[in-house]
Amino acid sequence: MAASSAASSGWFAVARAAEIGTTPVPVGAGGRAYVVVRLRPGGEVSAFPARCPHRLVPLAGGLVTDGRLVCPAHGWRFDGDGRCTEVPTLGADGCPPPRADLVGPWAVEERYGWIWLAPEQTRAGPPRPVAEPRPEPAPPPGPPSGRVLDNLDPSLEHAWHPVAVTTELRPGGWLQVRLLGRTWTLGRSDDGLVISPSAFGVRERLGVVWLAPADPIDRTLDVPEAADRRFVPRWLPPTRSPGPAGPLADTFLDATHGPFVHATTIGTPDRADVDPVEVLAEPGGFRVVREQWVDNPVDPEVATGARPLRQRRRTTYVFRAPFRLRLRQEFLDSGAATTLLYFLQPEDLDSTRIYTCLLVSAGPGQPLPTPGWLADQVALQRRILAEDVRSQELLSISGLPLDPRDEVHVPADRAAVALRQGLCEFVAAARHLAGRSAAA
Ligand code: FES
Ligand SMILES: [Fe+2]
């Protein structure tokens, strides 16, 4: 709960009662952001804080289902008192942690045709208004109270960042790119890549041009699929997210938001619970491996009856700080595998460019995937990516929270916790290096 202040004491008329139904409405009371909503048609009004405690997603995007407010990101459910009654990844018998409960205003009342909020303890009952109340505009959902990693963090100087797909920089041509709030001009001459103003370096790898503003401390992301002739690569067109890179990397690592964020593409609403995974620490990042039984209807051997529809699938996430990810899914019986690479370019505080490469193999002894099938896969990945970017637009946050007190983690969030720890270690190492350089 925010500290008490004169500005937030007393009763505030926040909305006309007739305008509040079962869709959450953002409101402001004493400078604080809330949402108000009826959890049953015609029922009493409930007031909640503006952000979900899990990943700070604005609850204004939530849905009312069976008398509960459901967060749009991972489906946590809250009753009228703000108590978290369900966390889907914990399964039907799971018990949400106490910190998952919402801490709303001290009181909410419907009176004189208006909804009134008292952010803090005050005298009982709102006063009869002597004139038409004028609700204050709803403020944006507040920032995390602790430290966040935003796109202009000085530590990011000490890493290789993607700034273009190789094919965007033609021989003899040049490009202007944004990185960490600055503009660089990249050129391709007969002698190789040139950059202005100067930087630690510029190089090409994995079909991407990389720029390191200062001496880099990051570790290379290995991509064995790039040298494996059974894998056919396809780049998605680079796209942008109107938010910082940290939460976007978090989204790409998130195996639990599928039923909610990707309900119309790959979501599996009947399987929202996710087994906890083991996280293996590696230099510069970590690896997460998960195995599940899933249907594999595209396996040609399923149609012949040589293999069952239900098959074992291994998913491997490899993360390298600050913002590189390799996500590989392979069916262990057929050997068919799909790998996604995500490289993020922190351009400005509110802009991240996304490079996505799809590498597909039909498995040992199988013909290479056809161009038509690959085109379908690229189209699907573009739709999934658009859903992830849309979730970032709604998140409206300045960076990835690094203070564990700002979020609530459950066992299915181990990769997310590892991401935050990995980025904390990266920031600390970059600061150490910068401090040593300044002292030298
Ligand atoms: S359930 Fe609300 S952010 Fe995850
Ligand atoms: Fe996603």
Short mmCIF file of C-alpha atoms and ligand atoms in Angstrom, two decimals:
data_model
loop_
_atom_site.label_atom_id
_atom_site.label_comp_id
_atom_site.label_asym_id
_atom_site.label_seq_id
_atom_site.Cartn_x
_atom_site.Cartn_y
_atom_site.Cartn_z
CA MET A 1 0.00 0.00 0.00
CA ALA A 2 1.27 3.48 -0.84
CA ALA A 3 2.24 5.78 1.99
CA SER A 4 -0.50 7.93 3.46
CA SER A 5 -0.74 11.51 2.21
CA ALA A 6 -3.17 14.38 2.50
CA ALA A 7 -3.81 14.19 -1.23
CA SER A 8 -5.12 10.62 -1.03
CA SER A 9 -7.21 10.91 2.14
CA GLY A 10 -10.99 11.28 2.08
CA TRP A 11 -13.60 10.15 -0.41
CA PHE A 12 -13.28 10.59 -4.18
CA ALA A 13 -16.10 10.34 -6.70
CA VAL A 14 -14.47 8.35 -9.51
CA ALA A 15 -17.26 7.43 -11.96
CA ARG A 16 -21.01 7.60 -12.48
CA ALA A 17 -22.54 4.44 -11.08
CA ALA A 18 -24.58 3.86 -14.24
CA GLU A 19 -21.41 3.75 -16.32
CA ILE A 20 -19.81 0.88 -14.43
CA GLY A 21 -20.67 -2.60 -15.61
CA THR A 22 -18.75 -5.84 -15.92
CA THR A 23 -15.90 -4.28 -17.91
CA PRO A 24 -13.11 -2.88 -15.69
CA VAL A 25 -12.79 0.89 -15.89
CA PRO A 26 -9.55 2.69 -14.92
CA VAL A 27 -10.11 5.53 -12.46
CA GLY A 28 -8.03 7.84 -10.28
CA ALA A 29 -8.51 8.66 -6.60
CA GLY A 30 -6.09 10.99 -4.84
CA GLY A 31 -3.53 10.50 -7.61
CA ARG A 32 -3.64 6.70 -7.32
CA ALA A 33 -4.67 4.40 -10.13
CA TYR A 34 -7.46 1.83 -9.67
CA VAL A 35 -9.97 -0.10 -11.70
CA VAL A 36 -13.64 -0.37 -10.74
CA VAL A 37 -15.94 -3.11 -12.00
CA ARG A 38 -19.06 -5.11 -11.14
CA LEU A 39 -18.25 -8.80 -10.82
CA ARG A 40 -21.92 -9.69 -11.51
CA PRO A 41 -24.29 -7.81 -13.83
CA GLY A 42 -26.10 -5.27 -11.62
CA GLY A 43 -24.05 -6.36 -8.59
CA GLU A 44 -22.05 -4.24 -6.21
CA VAL A 45 -18.96 -2.43 -7.41
CA SER A 46 -15.46 -3.65 -6.54
CA ALA A 47 -12.28 -1.59 -6.72
CA PHE A 48 -8.83 -3.01 -7.36
CA PRO A 49 -5.32 -1.62 -7.84
CA ALA A 50 -4.48 -0.87 -11.44
CA ARG A 51 -1.84 -3.59 -11.86
CA CYS A 52 -1.83 -7.33 -11.29
CA PRO A 53 0.77 -8.27 -8.64
CA HIS A 54 2.19 -11.11 -10.77
CA ARG A 55 3.75 -9.27 -13.74
CA LEU A 56 2.20 -5.83 -13.18
CA VAL A 57 -0.13 -6.15 -16.16
CA PRO A 58 -2.88 -3.48 -16.07
CA LEU A 59 -6.11 -5.00 -14.80
CA ALA A 60 -8.10 -2.61 -16.99
CA GLY A 61 -7.63 -5.32 -19.65
CA GLY A 62 -9.09 -8.01 -17.40
CA LEU A 63 -12.31 -9.93 -17.93
CA VAL A 64 -15.10 -10.75 -15.53
CA THR A 65 -15.91 -14.47 -15.43
CA ASP A 66 -18.03 -16.32 -12.86
CA GLY A 67 -17.91 -13.45 -10.39
CA ARG A 68 -14.14 -13.08 -10.58
CA LEU A 69 -11.82 -10.55 -12.22
CA VAL A 70 -9.44 -12.51 -14.47
CA CYS A 71 -6.05 -11.02 -15.37
CA PRO A 72 -5.52 -11.02 -19.15
CA ALA A 73 -1.91 -12.23 -18.99
CA HIS A 74 -1.89 -15.52 -17.07
CA GLY A 75 -5.46 -15.83 -15.86
CA TRP A 76 -5.01 -15.22 -12.14
CA ARG A 77 -8.50 -14.77 -10.65
CA PHE A 78 -9.55 -12.31 -7.95
CA ASP A 79 -12.74 -12.10 -5.92
CA GLY A 80 -14.52 -8.91 -4.86
CA ASP A 81 -12.25 -8.50 -1.84
CA GLY A 82 -9.15 -8.74 -4.03
CA ARG A 83 -8.32 -12.23 -2.80
CA CYS A 84 -6.53 -14.32 -5.41
CA THR A 85 -8.66 -17.44 -5.73
CA GLU A 86 -6.88 -19.20 -8.57
CA VAL A 87 -3.48 -19.33 -10.27
CA PRO A 88 -3.89 -21.58 -13.33
CA THR A 89 -0.29 -22.81 -13.36
CA LEU A 90 -0.74 -24.19 -9.84
CA GLY A 91 -3.45 -26.54 -11.08
CA ALA A 92 -6.93 -27.03 -9.67
CA ASP A 93 -5.69 -27.86 -6.15
CA GLY A 94 -3.02 -25.16 -6.01
CA CYS A 95 -3.08 -22.54 -3.28
CA PRO A 96 -2.17 -18.99 -4.40
CA PRO A 97 0.48 -17.31 -2.26
CA PRO A 98 -0.78 -14.56 0.11
CA ARG A 99 1.16 -11.91 -1.79
CA ALA A 100 -0.98 -12.67 -4.84
CA ASP A 101 -3.92 -10.86 -3.21
CA LEU A 102 -4.79 -7.40 -4.50
CA VAL A 103 -4.49 -4.49 -2.09
CA GLY A 104 -7.18 -2.05 -3.17
CA PRO A 105 -8.51 1.16 -1.63
CA TRP A 106 -9.68 1.20 1.98
CA ALA A 107 -13.33 1.39 0.86
CA VAL A 108 -15.58 1.62 -2.18
CA GLU A 109 -19.19 2.83 -2.07
CA GLU A 110 -21.98 3.45 -4.52
CA ARG A 111 -23.98 6.47 -3.39
CA TYR A 112 -25.77 9.52 -4.84
CA GLY A 113 -25.46 7.97 -8.32
CA TRP A 114 -21.67 7.85 -8.12
CA ILE A 115 -18.90 5.36 -7.29
CA TRP A 116 -16.75 6.64 -4.43
CA LEU A 117 -13.34 5.43 -3.36
CA ALA A 118 -11.48 6.10 -0.13
CA PRO A 119 -7.81 5.17 -0.77
CA GLU A 120 -7.07 5.33 2.95
CA GLN A 121 -8.99 4.90 6.15
CA THR A 122 -11.30 7.83 6.61
CA ARG A 123 -14.68 8.74 8.09
CA ALA A 124 -17.46 6.36 7.13
CA GLY A 125 -19.48 7.21 4.07
CA PRO A 126 -18.89 9.72 1.30
CA PRO A 127 -20.32 13.23 1.76
CA ARG A 128 -23.45 14.28 -0.15
CA PRO A 129 -22.04 16.35 -3.02
CA VAL A 130 -23.13 20.00 -3.10
CA ALA A 131 -22.28 20.21 -6.82
CA GLU A 132 -21.78 17.77 -9.67
CA PRO A 133 -18.61 15.78 -8.82
CA ARG A 134 -15.73 16.09 -11.26
CA PRO A 135 -13.72 12.85 -11.23
CA GLU A 136 -9.99 13.22 -11.71
CA PRO A 137 -8.55 11.64 -14.86
CA ALA A 138 -7.33 8.08 -14.38
CA PRO A 139 -3.53 8.24 -13.96
CA PRO A 140 -1.42 5.67 -15.77
CA PRO A 141 -0.85 2.52 -13.71
CA GLY A 142 2.05 3.33 -11.41
CA PRO A 143 5.64 2.20 -12.07
CA PRO A 144 7.29 -0.55 -10.00
CA SER A 145 8.66 0.85 -6.74
CA GLY A 146 12.08 -0.78 -7.15
CA ARG A 147 14.76 -0.77 -9.79
CA VAL A 148 13.92 -1.62 -13.42
CA LEU A 149 16.17 -2.36 -16.38
CA ASP A 150 15.12 0.03 -19.12
CA ASN A 151 16.41 0.42 -22.67
CA LEU A 152 18.86 3.22 -21.77
CA ASP A 153 20.53 1.51 -18.83
CA PRO A 154 24.28 2.32 -19.01
CA SER A 155 25.17 -1.36 -18.53
CA LEU A 156 23.77 -2.09 -22.00
CA GLU A 157 26.75 -0.22 -23.52
CA HIS A 158 28.79 -3.34 -22.73
CA ALA A 159 27.15 -5.84 -25.06
CA TRP A 160 26.79 -6.78 -28.69
CA HIS A 161 23.37 -5.67 -29.93
CA PRO A 162 21.62 -6.55 -33.20
CA VAL A 163 21.12 -3.45 -35.36
CA ALA A 164 20.16 -4.84 -38.80
CA VAL A 165 19.58 -8.01 -40.75
CA THR A 166 22.62 -8.54 -42.97
CA THR A 167 20.51 -8.17 -46.13
CA GLU A 168 19.37 -4.68 -45.03
CA LEU A 169 22.91 -3.37 -45.55
CA ARG A 170 23.78 -3.66 -49.25
CA PRO A 171 27.36 -3.49 -50.62
CA GLY A 172 28.29 0.19 -50.87
CA GLY A 173 25.17 1.14 -48.93
CA TRP A 174 24.56 2.66 -45.52
CA LEU A 175 21.93 2.59 -42.82
CA GLN A 176 21.05 4.71 -39.82
CA VAL A 177 20.24 2.68 -36.73
CA ARG A 178 19.02 3.58 -33.23
CA LEU A 179 20.61 1.95 -30.23
CA LEU A 180 20.45 2.95 -26.56
CA GLY A 181 18.93 6.31 -27.47
CA ARG A 182 21.61 7.24 -30.02
CA THR A 183 21.92 7.12 -33.79
CA TRP A 184 24.75 5.37 -35.60
CA THR A 185 25.44 5.26 -39.32
CA LEU A 186 26.45 1.85 -40.59
CA GLY A 187 28.08 1.36 -43.97
CA ARG A 188 29.33 -1.56 -46.02
CA SER A 189 32.50 -0.71 -47.97
CA ASP A 190 34.89 -2.92 -49.93
CA ASP A 191 36.93 -3.18 -46.72
CA GLY A 192 34.02 -4.36 -44.61
CA LEU A 193 31.63 -2.72 -42.18
CA VAL A 194 32.18 0.88 -41.09
CA ILE A 195 30.47 2.76 -38.29
CA SER A 196 30.08 6.38 -37.27
CA PRO A 197 30.43 7.65 -34.60
CA SER A 198 33.01 5.18 -33.46
CA ALA A 199 32.10 2.24 -31.26
CA PHE A 200 33.94 -0.70 -29.74
CA GLY A 201 33.03 -2.77 -32.78
CA VAL A 202 30.64 -3.88 -35.48
CA ARG A 203 30.45 -7.39 -36.91
CA GLU A 204 28.18 -9.88 -38.66
CA ARG A 205 27.04 -13.17 -37.21
CA LEU A 206 24.02 -15.44 -37.73
CA GLY A 207 22.75 -13.23 -40.56
CA VAL A 208 22.65 -10.12 -38.35
CA VAL A 209 24.82 -7.00 -38.01
CA TRP A 210 25.87 -6.51 -34.36
CA LEU A 211 27.15 -3.34 -32.71
CA ALA A 212 28.97 -3.08 -29.36
CA PRO A 213 29.15 0.53 -28.12
CA ALA A 214 31.81 -0.30 -25.47
CA ASP A 215 33.94 -3.31 -24.55
CA PRO A 216 31.40 -6.14 -24.37
CA ILE A 217 31.03 -8.56 -21.47
CA ASP A 218 28.23 -10.68 -22.93
CA ARG A 219 28.62 -14.30 -23.99
CA THR A 220 27.92 -15.66 -27.45
CA LEU A 221 24.64 -17.46 -28.05
CA ASP A 222 25.48 -20.72 -29.81
CA VAL A 223 23.06 -21.79 -32.54
CA PRO A 224 23.95 -25.33 -33.68
CA GLU A 225 20.97 -25.33 -36.08
CA ALA A 226 22.70 -22.61 -38.16
CA ALA A 227 25.35 -25.13 -39.27
CA ASP A 228 22.99 -28.12 -39.54
CA ARG A 229 21.95 -28.74 -43.15
CA ARG A 230 18.72 -30.39 -42.06
CA PHE A 231 17.46 -27.02 -40.80
CA VAL A 232 15.95 -24.51 -43.22
CA PRO A 233 16.10 -20.90 -41.97
CA ARG A 234 13.50 -18.19 -42.54
CA TRP A 235 13.69 -14.65 -41.18
CA LEU A 236 10.53 -12.88 -40.14
CA PRO A 237 10.50 -9.21 -41.16
CA PRO A 238 12.02 -7.19 -38.28
CA THR A 239 9.30 -5.54 -36.24
CA ARG A 240 9.05 -3.14 -33.32
CA SER A 241 7.58 -3.22 -29.86
CA PRO A 242 6.55 0.09 -28.26
CA GLY A 243 8.21 -0.87 -24.99
CA PRO A 244 11.51 -1.93 -23.42
CA ALA A 245 13.44 -5.08 -24.30
CA GLY A 246 13.49 -6.66 -20.82
CA PRO A 247 9.76 -7.35 -20.50
CA LEU A 248 9.74 -8.49 -24.12
CA ALA A 249 12.45 -11.08 -23.42
CA ASP A 250 10.37 -12.12 -20.43
CA THR A 251 7.39 -12.65 -22.73
CA PHE A 252 9.38 -14.82 -25.14
CA LEU A 253 10.52 -17.00 -22.23
CA ASP A 254 7.00 -17.26 -20.86
CA ALA A 255 5.55 -20.74 -21.38
CA THR A 256 2.50 -19.98 -19.26
CA HIS A 257 0.74 -17.17 -21.08
CA GLY A 258 -0.24 -19.23 -24.15
CA PRO A 259 -3.86 -19.92 -23.14
CA PHE A 260 -4.44 -16.20 -22.49
CA VAL A 261 -2.19 -14.15 -24.80
CA HIS A 262 -2.23 -16.68 -27.67
CA ALA A 263 -5.75 -18.05 -27.29
CA THR A 264 -6.48 -17.58 -31.02
CA THR A 265 -3.20 -19.02 -32.35
CA ILE A 266 -1.46 -21.65 -30.20
CA GLY A 267 -3.21 -21.38 -26.83
CA THR A 268 -4.36 -24.60 -25.22
CA PRO A 269 -7.10 -23.57 -22.78
CA ASP A 270 -7.45 -27.12 -21.47
CA ARG A 271 -3.84 -27.21 -20.30
CA ALA A 272 -3.04 -23.99 -18.43
CA ASP A 273 -1.03 -25.65 -15.68
CA VAL A 274 2.65 -25.96 -16.43
CA ASP A 275 5.13 -28.29 -14.79
CA PRO A 276 7.94 -26.45 -13.02
CA VAL A 277 11.23 -26.70 -14.90
CA GLU A 278 14.85 -26.96 -13.89
CA VAL A 279 17.04 -24.00 -14.74
CA LEU A 280 20.68 -24.72 -15.57
CA ALA A 281 23.00 -21.77 -15.04
CA GLU A 282 25.46 -21.22 -17.90
CA PRO A 283 28.10 -18.54 -18.49
CA GLY A 284 26.27 -15.35 -19.49
CA GLY A 285 22.80 -16.80 -19.04
CA PHE A 286 20.93 -20.05 -18.51
CA ARG A 287 19.18 -22.99 -20.10
CA VAL A 288 15.74 -24.37 -19.32
CA VAL A 289 14.57 -27.79 -20.49
CA ARG A 290 10.98 -29.00 -20.33
CA GLU A 291 9.48 -32.24 -21.61
CA GLN A 292 5.76 -32.69 -22.21
CA TRP A 293 3.34 -35.06 -23.93
CA VAL A 294 1.52 -33.22 -26.74
CA ASP A 295 -0.38 -34.07 -29.93
CA ASN A 296 1.72 -34.00 -33.11
CA PRO A 297 -0.84 -34.04 -35.95
CA VAL A 298 1.68 -32.86 -38.59
CA ASP A 299 3.88 -35.95 -38.20
CA PRO A 300 3.38 -37.95 -41.49
CA GLU A 301 3.93 -41.20 -39.58
CA VAL A 302 0.84 -40.48 -37.47
CA ALA A 303 -1.37 -40.76 -40.57
CA THR A 304 0.14 -44.18 -41.41
CA GLY A 305 -0.25 -45.40 -37.85
CA ALA A 306 3.51 -45.91 -37.43
CA ARG A 307 3.57 -43.41 -34.56
CA PRO A 308 0.91 -42.35 -32.03
CA LEU A 309 -0.64 -38.89 -32.10
CA ARG A 310 0.47 -38.21 -28.54
CA GLN A 311 4.24 -37.75 -28.50
CA ARG A 312 7.02 -36.59 -26.23
CA ARG A 313 8.21 -33.05 -26.97
CA ARG A 314 11.30 -31.41 -25.49
CA THR A 315 11.46 -27.63 -25.29
CA THR A 316 14.81 -25.96 -24.63
CA TYR A 317 15.19 -22.26 -23.91
CA VAL A 318 18.68 -20.78 -23.98
CA PHE A 319 19.15 -17.21 -22.79
CA ARG A 320 22.19 -14.99 -23.10
CA ALA A 321 22.19 -11.56 -21.52
CA PRO A 322 21.13 -9.05 -22.30
CA PHE A 323 18.49 -9.91 -24.90
CA ARG A 324 19.19 -13.04 -26.96
CA LEU A 325 17.10 -16.18 -26.87
CA ARG A 326 17.07 -19.54 -28.62
CA LEU A 327 13.90 -21.59 -28.26
CA ARG A 328 13.99 -25.13 -29.65
CA GLN A 329 11.10 -27.56 -29.72
CA GLU A 330 11.77 -31.12 -30.85
CA PHE A 331 9.66 -34.24 -31.04
CA LEU A 332 11.87 -36.92 -29.59
CA ASP A 333 10.43 -39.82 -31.63
CA SER A 334 10.52 -38.25 -35.09
CA GLY A 335 13.42 -35.83 -34.54
CA ALA A 336 11.41 -33.02 -36.16
CA ALA A 337 12.50 -29.73 -34.62
CA THR A 338 11.67 -26.05 -34.80
CA THR A 339 13.99 -23.40 -33.43
CA LEU A 340 13.20 -19.73 -32.93
CA LEU A 341 15.86 -17.09 -32.41
CA TYR A 342 14.89 -13.80 -30.83
CA PHE A 343 17.39 -10.94 -30.84
CA LEU A 344 16.29 -7.61 -29.35
CA GLN A 345 17.67 -4.17 -30.19
CA PRO A 346 17.00 -1.63 -27.39
CA GLU A 347 16.53 1.46 -29.55
CA ASP A 348 14.92 4.01 -27.23
CA LEU A 349 13.06 4.00 -23.93
CA ASP A 350 9.85 3.14 -25.74
CA SER A 351 11.12 1.21 -28.74
CA THR A 352 12.66 -2.22 -29.24
CA ARG A 353 13.37 -3.74 -32.64
CA ILE A 354 12.79 -7.49 -32.82
CA TYR A 355 14.72 -9.91 -35.05
CA THR A 356 13.15 -13.34 -35.31
CA CYS A 357 14.55 -16.30 -37.22
CA LEU A 358 12.74 -19.60 -37.69
CA LEU A 359 14.84 -22.73 -38.35
CA VAL A 360 12.89 -25.86 -39.20
CA SER A 361 13.87 -29.51 -39.65
CA ALA A 362 11.50 -32.34 -40.52
CA GLY A 363 13.86 -34.79 -38.84
CA PRO A 364 16.46 -37.37 -39.90
CA GLY A 365 15.66 -39.14 -43.17
CA GLN A 366 12.80 -36.78 -43.99
CA PRO A 367 12.70 -34.41 -46.98
CA LEU A 368 13.36 -30.73 -46.27
CA PRO A 369 10.26 -28.71 -45.39
CA THR A 370 8.51 -27.39 -48.49
CA PRO A 371 8.44 -23.63 -49.26
CA GLY A 372 4.67 -23.59 -48.85
CA TRP A 373 4.80 -25.25 -45.45
CA LEU A 374 7.58 -22.89 -44.37
CA ALA A 375 5.53 -19.90 -45.52
CA ASP A 376 2.64 -21.12 -43.38
CA GLN A 377 4.96 -21.46 -40.38
CA VAL A 378 6.33 -17.95 -40.89
CA ALA A 379 2.79 -16.58 -41.14
CA LEU A 380 1.85 -18.35 -37.89
CA GLN A 381 4.93 -17.03 -36.10
CA ARG A 382 4.13 -13.51 -37.29
CA ARG A 383 0.66 -13.76 -35.79
CA ILE A 384 2.08 -15.09 -32.51
CA LEU A 385 4.68 -12.31 -32.45
CA ALA A 386 1.97 -9.71 -33.06
CA GLU A 387 0.10 -11.07 -30.03
CA ASP A 388 3.24 -10.82 -27.89
CA VAL A 389 3.86 -7.24 -29.07
CA ARG A 390 0.25 -6.36 -28.33
CA SER A 391 0.71 -7.66 -24.77
CA GLN A 392 3.68 -5.29 -24.44
CA GLU A 393 1.61 -2.32 -25.60
CA LEU A 394 -0.89 -3.10 -22.85
CA LEU A 395 1.82 -3.65 -20.22
CA SER A 396 2.84 0.02 -20.29
CA ILE A 397 5.99 -0.33 -18.18
CA SER A 398 9.37 1.41 -18.35
CA GLY A 399 11.56 -1.67 -17.94
CA LEU A 400 11.91 -5.12 -16.43
CA PRO A 401 11.54 -5.06 -12.63
CA LEU A 402 14.74 -6.29 -10.98
CA ASP A 403 13.52 -5.96 -7.40
CA PRO A 404 11.86 -9.27 -6.35
CA ARG A 405 9.45 -7.34 -4.11
CA ASP A 406 7.79 -5.74 -7.13
CA GLU A 407 6.36 -8.98 -8.52
CA VAL A 408 4.96 -12.27 -7.25
CA HIS A 409 6.57 -15.45 -8.55
CA VAL A 410 5.09 -18.96 -8.53
CA PRO A 411 6.91 -22.25 -9.32
CA ALA A 412 6.06 -22.02 -13.05
CA ASP A 413 8.01 -18.74 -13.17
CA ARG A 414 11.47 -20.23 -12.67
CA ALA A 415 12.68 -19.11 -16.10
CA ALA A 416 11.38 -15.60 -15.42
CA VAL A 417 13.21 -15.50 -12.10
CA ALA A 418 16.38 -16.72 -13.82
CA LEU A 419 16.00 -13.97 -16.43
CA ARG A 420 15.88 -11.31 -13.73
CA GLN A 421 18.87 -12.83 -11.91
CA GLY A 422 20.82 -13.11 -15.16
CA LEU A 423 20.17 -9.48 -15.99
CA CYS A 424 21.09 -8.38 -12.45
CA GLU A 425 24.41 -10.21 -12.84
CA PHE A 426 24.95 -8.63 -16.25
CA VAL A 427 24.28 -5.14 -14.88
CA ALA A 428 26.61 -5.74 -11.93
CA ALA A 429 29.41 -7.01 -14.19
CA ALA A 430 29.03 -4.07 -16.57
CA ARG A 431 29.13 -1.61 -13.66
CA HIS A 432 32.22 -3.30 -12.28
CA LEU A 433 33.92 -2.99 -15.65
CA ALA A 434 32.86 0.66 -16.05
CA GLY A 435 34.14 1.42 -12.54
CA ARG A 436 37.49 -0.20 -13.29
CA SER A 437 37.79 1.71 -16.57
CA ALA A 438 37.02 5.01 -14.82
CA ALA A 439 39.63 4.31 -12.16
CA ALA A 440 42.34 3.38 -14.68
S1 FES B 1 -1.69 -13.14 -14.05
FE1 FES B 1 -1.63 -11.02 -14.06
S2 FES B 1 0.31 -10.57 -14.87
FE2 FES B 1 0.31 -12.72 -14.75
FE FE B 2 4.05 -15.37 -26.35
#
